[in-house]
Structure formats: C-alpha cells, structure tokens
Backbone as a ProteinNet text record, in pm:
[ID]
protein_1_A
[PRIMARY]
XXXXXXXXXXXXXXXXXXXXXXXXXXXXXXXXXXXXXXXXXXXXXXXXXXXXXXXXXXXXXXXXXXXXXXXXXXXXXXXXXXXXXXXXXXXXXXXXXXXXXXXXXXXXXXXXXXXXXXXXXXXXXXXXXXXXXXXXXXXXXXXXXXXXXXXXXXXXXXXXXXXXXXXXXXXXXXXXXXXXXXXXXX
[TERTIARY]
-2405.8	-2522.8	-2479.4	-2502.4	-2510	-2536.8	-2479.9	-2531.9	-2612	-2671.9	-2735.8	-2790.5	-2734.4	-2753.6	-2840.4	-2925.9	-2985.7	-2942.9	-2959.2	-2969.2	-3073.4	-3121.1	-3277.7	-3258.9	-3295.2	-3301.3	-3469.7	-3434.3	-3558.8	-3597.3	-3692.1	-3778.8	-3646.6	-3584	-3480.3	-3574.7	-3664.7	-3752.4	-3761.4	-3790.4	-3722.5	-3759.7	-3931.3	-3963	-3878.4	-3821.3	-3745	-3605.8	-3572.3	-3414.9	-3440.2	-3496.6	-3469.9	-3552.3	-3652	-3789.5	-3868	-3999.1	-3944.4	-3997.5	-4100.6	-4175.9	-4127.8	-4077.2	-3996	-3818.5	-3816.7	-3643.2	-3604.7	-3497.7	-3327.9	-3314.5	-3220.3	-3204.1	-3058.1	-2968.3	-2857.2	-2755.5	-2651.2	-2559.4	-2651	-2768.4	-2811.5	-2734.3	-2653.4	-2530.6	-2437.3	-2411.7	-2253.4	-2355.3	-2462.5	-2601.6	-2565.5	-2675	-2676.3	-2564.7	-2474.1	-2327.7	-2281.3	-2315	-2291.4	-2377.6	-2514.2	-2615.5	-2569.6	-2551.5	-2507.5	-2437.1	-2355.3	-2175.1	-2207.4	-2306.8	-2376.5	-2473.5	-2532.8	-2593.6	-2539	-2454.7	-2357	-2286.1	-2232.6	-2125	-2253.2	-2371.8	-2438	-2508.9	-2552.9	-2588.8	-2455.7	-2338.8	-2218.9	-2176.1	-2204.6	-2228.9	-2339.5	-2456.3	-2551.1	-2634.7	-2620.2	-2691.4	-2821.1	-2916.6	-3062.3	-3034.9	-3127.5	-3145	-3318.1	-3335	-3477.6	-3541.3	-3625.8	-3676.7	-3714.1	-3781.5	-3928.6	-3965.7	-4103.1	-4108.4	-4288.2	-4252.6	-4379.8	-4467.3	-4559.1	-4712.9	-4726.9	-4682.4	-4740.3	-4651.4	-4555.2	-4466.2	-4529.2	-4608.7	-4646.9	-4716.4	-4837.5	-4910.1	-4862.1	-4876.7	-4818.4	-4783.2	-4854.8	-4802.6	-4728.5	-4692.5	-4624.2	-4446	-4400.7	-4229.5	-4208.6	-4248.5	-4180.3	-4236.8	-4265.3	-4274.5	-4213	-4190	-4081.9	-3919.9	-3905.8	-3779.4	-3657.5	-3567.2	-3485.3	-3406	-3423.5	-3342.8	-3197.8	-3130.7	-2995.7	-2931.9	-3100.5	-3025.6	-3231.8	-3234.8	-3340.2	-3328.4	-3451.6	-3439.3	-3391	-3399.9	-3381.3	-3513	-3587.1	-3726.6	-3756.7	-3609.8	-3654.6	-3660	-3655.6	-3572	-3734.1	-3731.2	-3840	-3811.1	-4000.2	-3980.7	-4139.6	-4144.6	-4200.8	-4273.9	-4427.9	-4476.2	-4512.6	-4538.9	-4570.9	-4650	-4709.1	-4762.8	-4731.1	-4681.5	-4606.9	-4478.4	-4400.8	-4290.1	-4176.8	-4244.8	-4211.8	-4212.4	-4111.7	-4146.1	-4151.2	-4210.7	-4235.5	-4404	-4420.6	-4559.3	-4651	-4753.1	-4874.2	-4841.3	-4709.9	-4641.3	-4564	-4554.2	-4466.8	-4328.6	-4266.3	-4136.1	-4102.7	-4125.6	-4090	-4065.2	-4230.9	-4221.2	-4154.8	-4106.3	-4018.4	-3885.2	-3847.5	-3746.9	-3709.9	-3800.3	-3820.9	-3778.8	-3868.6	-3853	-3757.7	-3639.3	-3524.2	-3431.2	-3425.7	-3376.5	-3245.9	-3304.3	-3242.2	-3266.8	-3133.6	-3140.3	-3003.7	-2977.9	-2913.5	-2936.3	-2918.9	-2955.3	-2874.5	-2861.6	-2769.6	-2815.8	-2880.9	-2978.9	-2922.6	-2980	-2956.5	-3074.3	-3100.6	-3239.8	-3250.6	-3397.9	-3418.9	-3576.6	-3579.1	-3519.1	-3519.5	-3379.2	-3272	-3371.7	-3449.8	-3517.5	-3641.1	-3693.8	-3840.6	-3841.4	-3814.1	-3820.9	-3710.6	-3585	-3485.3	-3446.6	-3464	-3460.2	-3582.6	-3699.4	-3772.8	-3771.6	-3765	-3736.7	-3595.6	-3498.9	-3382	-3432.9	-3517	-3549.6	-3631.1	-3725.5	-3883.6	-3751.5	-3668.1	-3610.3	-3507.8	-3468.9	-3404.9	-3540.6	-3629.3	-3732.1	-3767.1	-3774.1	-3809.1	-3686.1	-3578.6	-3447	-3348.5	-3359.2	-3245.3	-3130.6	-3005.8	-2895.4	-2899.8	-2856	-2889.3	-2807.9	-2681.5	-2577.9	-2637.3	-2628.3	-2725	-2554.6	-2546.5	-2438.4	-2457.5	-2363.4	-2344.3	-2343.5	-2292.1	-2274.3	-2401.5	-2460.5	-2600.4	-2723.7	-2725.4	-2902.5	-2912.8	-2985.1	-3021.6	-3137	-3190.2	-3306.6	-3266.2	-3340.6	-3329.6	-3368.1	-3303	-3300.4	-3433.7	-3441.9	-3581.9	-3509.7	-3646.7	-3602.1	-3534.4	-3504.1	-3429.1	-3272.5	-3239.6	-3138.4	-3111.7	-3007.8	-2945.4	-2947.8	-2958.2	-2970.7	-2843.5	-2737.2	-2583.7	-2651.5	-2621.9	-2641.2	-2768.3	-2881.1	-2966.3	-2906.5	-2809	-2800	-2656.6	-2573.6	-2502.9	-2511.4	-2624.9	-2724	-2747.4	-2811.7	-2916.1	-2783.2	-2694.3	-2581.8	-2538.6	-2498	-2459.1	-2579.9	-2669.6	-2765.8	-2811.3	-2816.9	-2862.8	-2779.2	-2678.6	-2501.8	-2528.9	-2547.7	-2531.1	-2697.6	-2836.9	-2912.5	-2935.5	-2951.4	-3004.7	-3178.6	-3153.7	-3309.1	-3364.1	-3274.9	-3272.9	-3175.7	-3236.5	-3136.5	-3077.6	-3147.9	-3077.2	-3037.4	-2918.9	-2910.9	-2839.5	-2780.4	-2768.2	-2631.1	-2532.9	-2440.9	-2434.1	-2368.4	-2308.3	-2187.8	-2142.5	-2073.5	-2033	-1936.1	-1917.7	-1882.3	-1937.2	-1943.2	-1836.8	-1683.1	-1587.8	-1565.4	-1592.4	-1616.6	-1654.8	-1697.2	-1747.1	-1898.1	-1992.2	-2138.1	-2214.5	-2214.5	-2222.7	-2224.2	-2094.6	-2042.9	-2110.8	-2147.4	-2155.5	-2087.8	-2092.4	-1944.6	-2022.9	-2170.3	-2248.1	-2183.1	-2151.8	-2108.7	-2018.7	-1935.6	-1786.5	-1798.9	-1922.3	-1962.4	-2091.3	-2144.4	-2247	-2168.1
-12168.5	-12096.4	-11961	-11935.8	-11810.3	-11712.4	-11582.1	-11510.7	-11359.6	-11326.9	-11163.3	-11076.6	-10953.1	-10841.4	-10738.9	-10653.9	-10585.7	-10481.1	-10357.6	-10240.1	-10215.6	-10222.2	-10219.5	-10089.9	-9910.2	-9837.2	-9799.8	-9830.8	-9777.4	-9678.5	-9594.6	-9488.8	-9347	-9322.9	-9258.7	-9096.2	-9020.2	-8942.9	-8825.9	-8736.2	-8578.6	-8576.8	-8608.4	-8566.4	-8669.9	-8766.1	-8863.4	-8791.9	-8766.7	-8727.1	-8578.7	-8475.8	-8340.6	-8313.8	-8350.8	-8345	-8277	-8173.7	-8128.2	-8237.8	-8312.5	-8391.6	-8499.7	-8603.6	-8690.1	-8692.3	-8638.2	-8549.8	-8463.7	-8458	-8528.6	-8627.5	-8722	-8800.2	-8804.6	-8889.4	-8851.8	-8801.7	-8807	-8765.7	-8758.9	-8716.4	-8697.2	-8693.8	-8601.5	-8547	-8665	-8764.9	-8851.9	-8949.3	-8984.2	-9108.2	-9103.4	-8966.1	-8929.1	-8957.9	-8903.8	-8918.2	-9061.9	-9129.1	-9300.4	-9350.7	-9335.7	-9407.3	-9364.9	-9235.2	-9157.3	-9238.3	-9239.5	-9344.8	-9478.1	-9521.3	-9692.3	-9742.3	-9612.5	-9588.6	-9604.1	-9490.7	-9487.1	-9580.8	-9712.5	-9791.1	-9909	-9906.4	-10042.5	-10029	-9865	-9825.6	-9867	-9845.3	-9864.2	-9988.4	-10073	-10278.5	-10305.8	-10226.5	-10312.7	-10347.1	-10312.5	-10398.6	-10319.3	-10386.4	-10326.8	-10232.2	-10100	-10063.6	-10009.4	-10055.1	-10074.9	-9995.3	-9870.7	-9810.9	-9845.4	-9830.1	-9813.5	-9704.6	-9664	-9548.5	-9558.9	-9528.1	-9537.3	-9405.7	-9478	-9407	-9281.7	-9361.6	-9256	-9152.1	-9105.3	-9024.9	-8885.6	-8909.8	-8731.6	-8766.7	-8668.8	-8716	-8675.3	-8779.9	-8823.2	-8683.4	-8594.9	-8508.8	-8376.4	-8422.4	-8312.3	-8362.4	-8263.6	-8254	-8307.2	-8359.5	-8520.6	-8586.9	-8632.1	-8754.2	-8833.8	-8718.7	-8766.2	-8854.2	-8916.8	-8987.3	-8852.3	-8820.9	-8737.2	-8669.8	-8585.7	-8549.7	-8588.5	-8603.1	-8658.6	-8789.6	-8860.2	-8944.3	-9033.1	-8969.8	-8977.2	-9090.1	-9179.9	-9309	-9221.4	-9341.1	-9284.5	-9345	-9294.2	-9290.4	-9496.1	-9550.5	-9710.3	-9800.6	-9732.6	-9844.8	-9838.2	-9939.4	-9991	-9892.7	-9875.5	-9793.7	-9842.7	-9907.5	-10003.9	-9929.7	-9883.6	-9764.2	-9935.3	-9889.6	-9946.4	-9925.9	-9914.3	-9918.8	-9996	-10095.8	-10137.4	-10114.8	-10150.4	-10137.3	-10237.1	-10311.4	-10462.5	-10392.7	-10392.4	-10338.2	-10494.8	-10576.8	-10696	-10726	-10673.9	-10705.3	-10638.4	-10684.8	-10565.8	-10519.2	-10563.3	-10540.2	-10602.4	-10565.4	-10648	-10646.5	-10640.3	-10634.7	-10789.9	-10893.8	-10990.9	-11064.8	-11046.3	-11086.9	-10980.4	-10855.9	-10846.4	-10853.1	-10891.1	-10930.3	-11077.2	-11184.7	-11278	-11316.4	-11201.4	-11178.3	-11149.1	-11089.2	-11061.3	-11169.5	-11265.4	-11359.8	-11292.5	-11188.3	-11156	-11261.8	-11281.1	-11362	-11301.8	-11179.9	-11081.3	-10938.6	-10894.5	-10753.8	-10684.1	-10565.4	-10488.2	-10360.3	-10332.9	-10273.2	-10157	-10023	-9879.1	-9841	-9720.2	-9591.1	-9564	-9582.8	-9523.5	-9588.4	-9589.4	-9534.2	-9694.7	-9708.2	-9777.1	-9935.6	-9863.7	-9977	-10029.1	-9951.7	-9971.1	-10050.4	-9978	-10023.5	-10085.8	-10054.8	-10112.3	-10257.2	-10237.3	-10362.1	-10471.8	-10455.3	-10536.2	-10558.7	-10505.6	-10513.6	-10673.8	-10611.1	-10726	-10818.7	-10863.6	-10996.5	-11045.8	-10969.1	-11021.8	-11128.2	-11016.3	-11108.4	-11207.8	-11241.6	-11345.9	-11473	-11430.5	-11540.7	-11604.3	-11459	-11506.6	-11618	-11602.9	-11712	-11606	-11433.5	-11381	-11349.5	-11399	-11298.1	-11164.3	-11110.7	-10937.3	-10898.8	-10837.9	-10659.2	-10575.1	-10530.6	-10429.3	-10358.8	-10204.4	-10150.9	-10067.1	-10122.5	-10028.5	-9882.3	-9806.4	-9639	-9541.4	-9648.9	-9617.4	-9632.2	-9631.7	-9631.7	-9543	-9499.6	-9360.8	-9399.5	-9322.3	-9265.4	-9154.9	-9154.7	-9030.2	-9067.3	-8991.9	-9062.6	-9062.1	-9130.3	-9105.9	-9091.2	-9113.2	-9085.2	-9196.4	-9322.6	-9376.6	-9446	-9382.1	-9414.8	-9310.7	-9251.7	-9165.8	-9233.5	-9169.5	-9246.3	-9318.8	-9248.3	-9323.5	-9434.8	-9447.6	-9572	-9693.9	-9676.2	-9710.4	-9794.5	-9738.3	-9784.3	-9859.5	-9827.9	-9946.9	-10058.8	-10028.4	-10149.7	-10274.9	-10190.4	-10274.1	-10301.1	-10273.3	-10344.2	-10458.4	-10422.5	-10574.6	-10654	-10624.9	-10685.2	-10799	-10759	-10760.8	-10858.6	-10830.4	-10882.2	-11085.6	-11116	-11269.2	-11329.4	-11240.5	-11300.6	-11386.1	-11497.1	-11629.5	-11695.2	-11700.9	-11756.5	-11863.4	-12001	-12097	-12089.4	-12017.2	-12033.3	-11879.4	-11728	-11623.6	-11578.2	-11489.6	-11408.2	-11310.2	-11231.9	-11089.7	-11077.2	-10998.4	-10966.4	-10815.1	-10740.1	-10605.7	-10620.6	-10468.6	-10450.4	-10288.6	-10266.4	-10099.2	-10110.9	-9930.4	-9882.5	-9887.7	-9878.2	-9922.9	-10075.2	-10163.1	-10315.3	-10327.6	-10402	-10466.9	-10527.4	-10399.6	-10479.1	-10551.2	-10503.8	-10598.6	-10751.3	-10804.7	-10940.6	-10979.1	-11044.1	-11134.3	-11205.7	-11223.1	-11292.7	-11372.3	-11435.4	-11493.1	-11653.2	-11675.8	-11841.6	-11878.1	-11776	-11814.3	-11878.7	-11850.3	-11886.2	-11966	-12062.4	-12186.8	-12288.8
-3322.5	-3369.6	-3425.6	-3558.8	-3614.9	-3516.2	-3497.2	-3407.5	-3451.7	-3478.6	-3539.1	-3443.7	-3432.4	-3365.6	-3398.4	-3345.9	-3326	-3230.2	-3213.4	-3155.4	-3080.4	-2957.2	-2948.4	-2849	-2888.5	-2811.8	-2735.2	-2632.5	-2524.1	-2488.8	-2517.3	-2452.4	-2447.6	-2579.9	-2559.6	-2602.8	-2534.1	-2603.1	-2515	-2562.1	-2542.5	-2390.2	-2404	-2249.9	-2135.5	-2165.1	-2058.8	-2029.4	-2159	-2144.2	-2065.8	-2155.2	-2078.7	-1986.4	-1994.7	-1898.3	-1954.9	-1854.4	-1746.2	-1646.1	-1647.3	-1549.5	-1550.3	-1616.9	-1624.1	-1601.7	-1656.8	-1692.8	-1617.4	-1608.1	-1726.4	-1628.3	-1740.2	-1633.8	-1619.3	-1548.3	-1516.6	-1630.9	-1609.1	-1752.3	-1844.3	-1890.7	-2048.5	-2124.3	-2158.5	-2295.4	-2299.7	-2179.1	-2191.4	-2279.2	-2227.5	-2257.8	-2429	-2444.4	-2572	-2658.7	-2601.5	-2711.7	-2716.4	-2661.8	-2613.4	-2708.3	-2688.3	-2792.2	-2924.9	-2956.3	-3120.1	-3172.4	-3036	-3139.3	-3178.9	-3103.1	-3098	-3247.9	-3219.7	-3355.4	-3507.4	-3482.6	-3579.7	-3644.1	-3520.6	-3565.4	-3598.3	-3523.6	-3580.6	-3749.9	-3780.3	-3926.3	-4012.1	-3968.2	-4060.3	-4075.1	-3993	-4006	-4049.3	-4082.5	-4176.5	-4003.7	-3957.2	-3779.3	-3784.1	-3768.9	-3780	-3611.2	-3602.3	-3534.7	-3481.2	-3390.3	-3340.8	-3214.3	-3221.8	-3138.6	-3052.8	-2929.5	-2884	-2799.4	-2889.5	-2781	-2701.5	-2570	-2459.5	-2476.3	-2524.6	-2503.6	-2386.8	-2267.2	-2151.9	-2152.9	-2232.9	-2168.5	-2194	-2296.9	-2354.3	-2470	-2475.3	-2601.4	-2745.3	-2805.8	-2890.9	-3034.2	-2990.3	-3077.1	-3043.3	-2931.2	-2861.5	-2866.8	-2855.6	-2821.3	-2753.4	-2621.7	-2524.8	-2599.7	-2650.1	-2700.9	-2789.1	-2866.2	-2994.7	-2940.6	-3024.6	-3034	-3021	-2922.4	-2888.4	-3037.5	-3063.5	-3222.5	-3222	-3142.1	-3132.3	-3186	-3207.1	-3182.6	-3293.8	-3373.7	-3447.1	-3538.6	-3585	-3616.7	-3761.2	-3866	-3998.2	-4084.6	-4171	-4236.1	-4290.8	-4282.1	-4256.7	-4205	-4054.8	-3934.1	-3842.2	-3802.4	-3700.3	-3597	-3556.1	-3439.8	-3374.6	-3280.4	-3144.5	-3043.7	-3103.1	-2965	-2894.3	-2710.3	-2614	-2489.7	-2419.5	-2329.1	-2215.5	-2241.2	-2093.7	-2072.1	-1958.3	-1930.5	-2022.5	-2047.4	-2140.6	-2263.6	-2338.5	-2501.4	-2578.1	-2499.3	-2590.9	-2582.1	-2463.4	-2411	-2498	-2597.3	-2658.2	-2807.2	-2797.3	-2936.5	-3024.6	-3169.4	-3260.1	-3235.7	-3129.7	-3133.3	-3130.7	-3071.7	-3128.9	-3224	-3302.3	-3463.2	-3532.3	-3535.1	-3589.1	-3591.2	-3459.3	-3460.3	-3497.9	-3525.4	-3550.8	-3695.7	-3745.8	-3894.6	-3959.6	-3916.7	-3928.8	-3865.8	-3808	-3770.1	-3653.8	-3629.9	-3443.4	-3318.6	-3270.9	-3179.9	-3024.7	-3108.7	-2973.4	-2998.4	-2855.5	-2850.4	-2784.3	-2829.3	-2758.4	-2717.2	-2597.5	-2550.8	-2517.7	-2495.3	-2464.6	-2437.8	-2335.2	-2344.6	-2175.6	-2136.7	-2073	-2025.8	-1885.3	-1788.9	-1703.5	-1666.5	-1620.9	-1556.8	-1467.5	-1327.2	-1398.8	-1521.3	-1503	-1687.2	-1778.3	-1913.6	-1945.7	-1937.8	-1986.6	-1900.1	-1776.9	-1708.1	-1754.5	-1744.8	-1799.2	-1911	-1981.2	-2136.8	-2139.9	-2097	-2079.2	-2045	-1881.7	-1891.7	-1944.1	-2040.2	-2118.6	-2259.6	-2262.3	-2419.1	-2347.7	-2218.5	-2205.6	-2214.8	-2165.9	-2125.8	-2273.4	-2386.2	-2502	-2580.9	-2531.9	-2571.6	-2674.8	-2626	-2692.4	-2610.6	-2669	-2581.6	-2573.2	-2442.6	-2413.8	-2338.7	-2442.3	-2407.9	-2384.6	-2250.6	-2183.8	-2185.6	-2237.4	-2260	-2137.6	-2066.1	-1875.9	-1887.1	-2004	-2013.7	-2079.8	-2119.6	-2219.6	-2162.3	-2067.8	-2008.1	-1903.9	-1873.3	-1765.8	-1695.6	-1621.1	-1512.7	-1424.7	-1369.5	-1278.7	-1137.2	-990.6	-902.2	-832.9	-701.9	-638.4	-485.8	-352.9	-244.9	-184.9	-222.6	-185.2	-252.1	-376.4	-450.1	-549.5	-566.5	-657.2	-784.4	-894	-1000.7	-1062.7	-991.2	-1027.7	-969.9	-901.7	-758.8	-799	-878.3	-948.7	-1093.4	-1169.1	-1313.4	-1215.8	-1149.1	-1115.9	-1050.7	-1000.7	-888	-1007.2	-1121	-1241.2	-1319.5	-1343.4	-1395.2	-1373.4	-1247.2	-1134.9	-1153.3	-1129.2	-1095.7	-1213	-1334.4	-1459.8	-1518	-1505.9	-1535.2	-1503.9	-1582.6	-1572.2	-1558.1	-1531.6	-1542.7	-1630.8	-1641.3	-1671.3	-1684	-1826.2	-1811	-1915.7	-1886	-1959.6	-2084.5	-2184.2	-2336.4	-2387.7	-2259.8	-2291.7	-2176.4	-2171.1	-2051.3	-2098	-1977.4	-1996.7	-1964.4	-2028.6	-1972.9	-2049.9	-1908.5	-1931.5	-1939.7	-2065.6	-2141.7	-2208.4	-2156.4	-2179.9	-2306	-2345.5	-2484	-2587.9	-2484.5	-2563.1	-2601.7	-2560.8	-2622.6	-2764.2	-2799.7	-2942.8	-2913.1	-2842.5	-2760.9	-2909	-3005.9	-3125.7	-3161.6	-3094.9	-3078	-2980.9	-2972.9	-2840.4	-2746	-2676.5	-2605.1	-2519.7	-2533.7	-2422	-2443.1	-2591.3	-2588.9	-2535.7	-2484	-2359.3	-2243.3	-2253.9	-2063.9	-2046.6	-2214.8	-2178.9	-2136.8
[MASK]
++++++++++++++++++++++++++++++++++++++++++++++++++++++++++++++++++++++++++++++++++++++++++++++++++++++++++++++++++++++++++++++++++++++++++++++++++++++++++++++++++++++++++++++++++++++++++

C-alpha cells in the first residue's frame, strides 16, 4: 500500500504552551524547537502539515489562543478548530484528510494524556497509521504524576496500540517519523 504522510500538530497554542492557567508545560522551548524542525523538514518534502486548535483554551481572539508564533501555520495549510478532546470528533479533519489521500500521521502538540492521546486512538480506529513523535508532545503535571512521568507513561503506553488496520508506534525526532515503519510488524 502506497503510504502518505501528514503532520498533524495538536493544540500547540500560546495559552497551552506558556500559560498562565493552562501553561507551560514541560520542556516548552526543547517541544517547540522539536515541532519547528518537524515542521520544517515536512514543508521541505512537500508533506502536508495540519493544525488543530481547541476552542476552550481562550477566546478566540485573544493571545492564548492563537497557534504559538514559533511555530505558526503558513496562510495555506489546514488548520482544524475543535471542541473535543478528539480532533476528529465534530470536525473536518477526516474528510480532509481523506481528500488528500492521507493514510499516516505523524503526530506532535499538546497536551500529552488528554488531546494528543485521544486524538492517536480516534485515527487508529479510523484505519490511519500513527507516529506519535516521543520528544514532541507535552502537558503539564498534576497531583498524581509529574508531567515527565505522564508523556513517558503515554509513550509506552501508546507504543504498539492496535486497532484492527491502524496502530501506533513511537518514534523519536531524530528518526525519519515521516516514513512509516508500521508495515515491518503486520
């Protein structure tokens, strides 16, 4: 099977990353500079790159809300507002990814347990492969888990889910998260 990639960054937006009520979340600056470079190398392959940004974080015309300037879409690339934790749920992110004949993803953003994790298994269920890039996703901790301890939990965790015709494998930033490497192991 032909394989086509996508970039799909999650909830990567000022008020998540710096805060103050949401934010920062762990390493911000290593995150940031991780997604930049991700960015960078998928605009320079022609690799579509695909937003989404959540409704609740801050109203919508305020400075949290915006897509983080670091790391800012460009005036023709899809960008996916949402309301659920699911950036598939309520929204066109499927059919457009459909439309483009994406059938892997190589996931980054924020925040680690709640969007980016669901997000991963909504598109295995939908039948896409999903590079969840281990150095590129954040949150911030709570009272029972440090947020290190959180994004390596959801790594492991994440790492081989299975769900009929997609699953997930993690994959650090120095790899080729682009490629896929899921057909090694049907």
């Amino acid at each position: 099977m032909q394989r086509k990639t996508a970039l799909l960054v999650i909830d990567v937006q000022v008020g998540i990353v710096e805060g103050p009520e949401i934010g920062p979340v762990f390493q911000k600056e290593d995150v940031l500079q991780t997604i930049k470079k991700l960015i960078s190398t998928a605009r320079s392959q022609s690799i579509p790159v695909v937003y989404v940004q959540d409704l609740d974080v801050a109203a919508q015309d305020s400075a949290e809300f915006q897509i983080h300037p670091e790391i800012a879409p460009l005036s023709d690339e899809l960008v996916i507002r949402k309301k659920a934790t699911d950036a598939f749920q309520l929204t066109e992110l499927h059919k457009e990814l459909q439309a483009r004949e994406i059938n892997h993803l190589a996931v980054v953003g924020c925040k680690t347990e709640y969007c980016v994790d669901t997000t991963c298994r909504r598109a295995t269920t939908l039948g896409y492969d999903v590079t969840l890039v281990a150095d590129a996703h954040s949150t911030t901790g709570n009272d029972v888990l440090s947020a290190e301890r959180i994004i390596a939990h959801h790594n492991a965790l994440l790492h081989g889910l299975d769900n009929v015709s997609g699953f997930v494998m993690v994959r650090h930033s120095g790899e080729n998260v682009f490629e896929p490497t899921h057909d090694q192991y049907r």
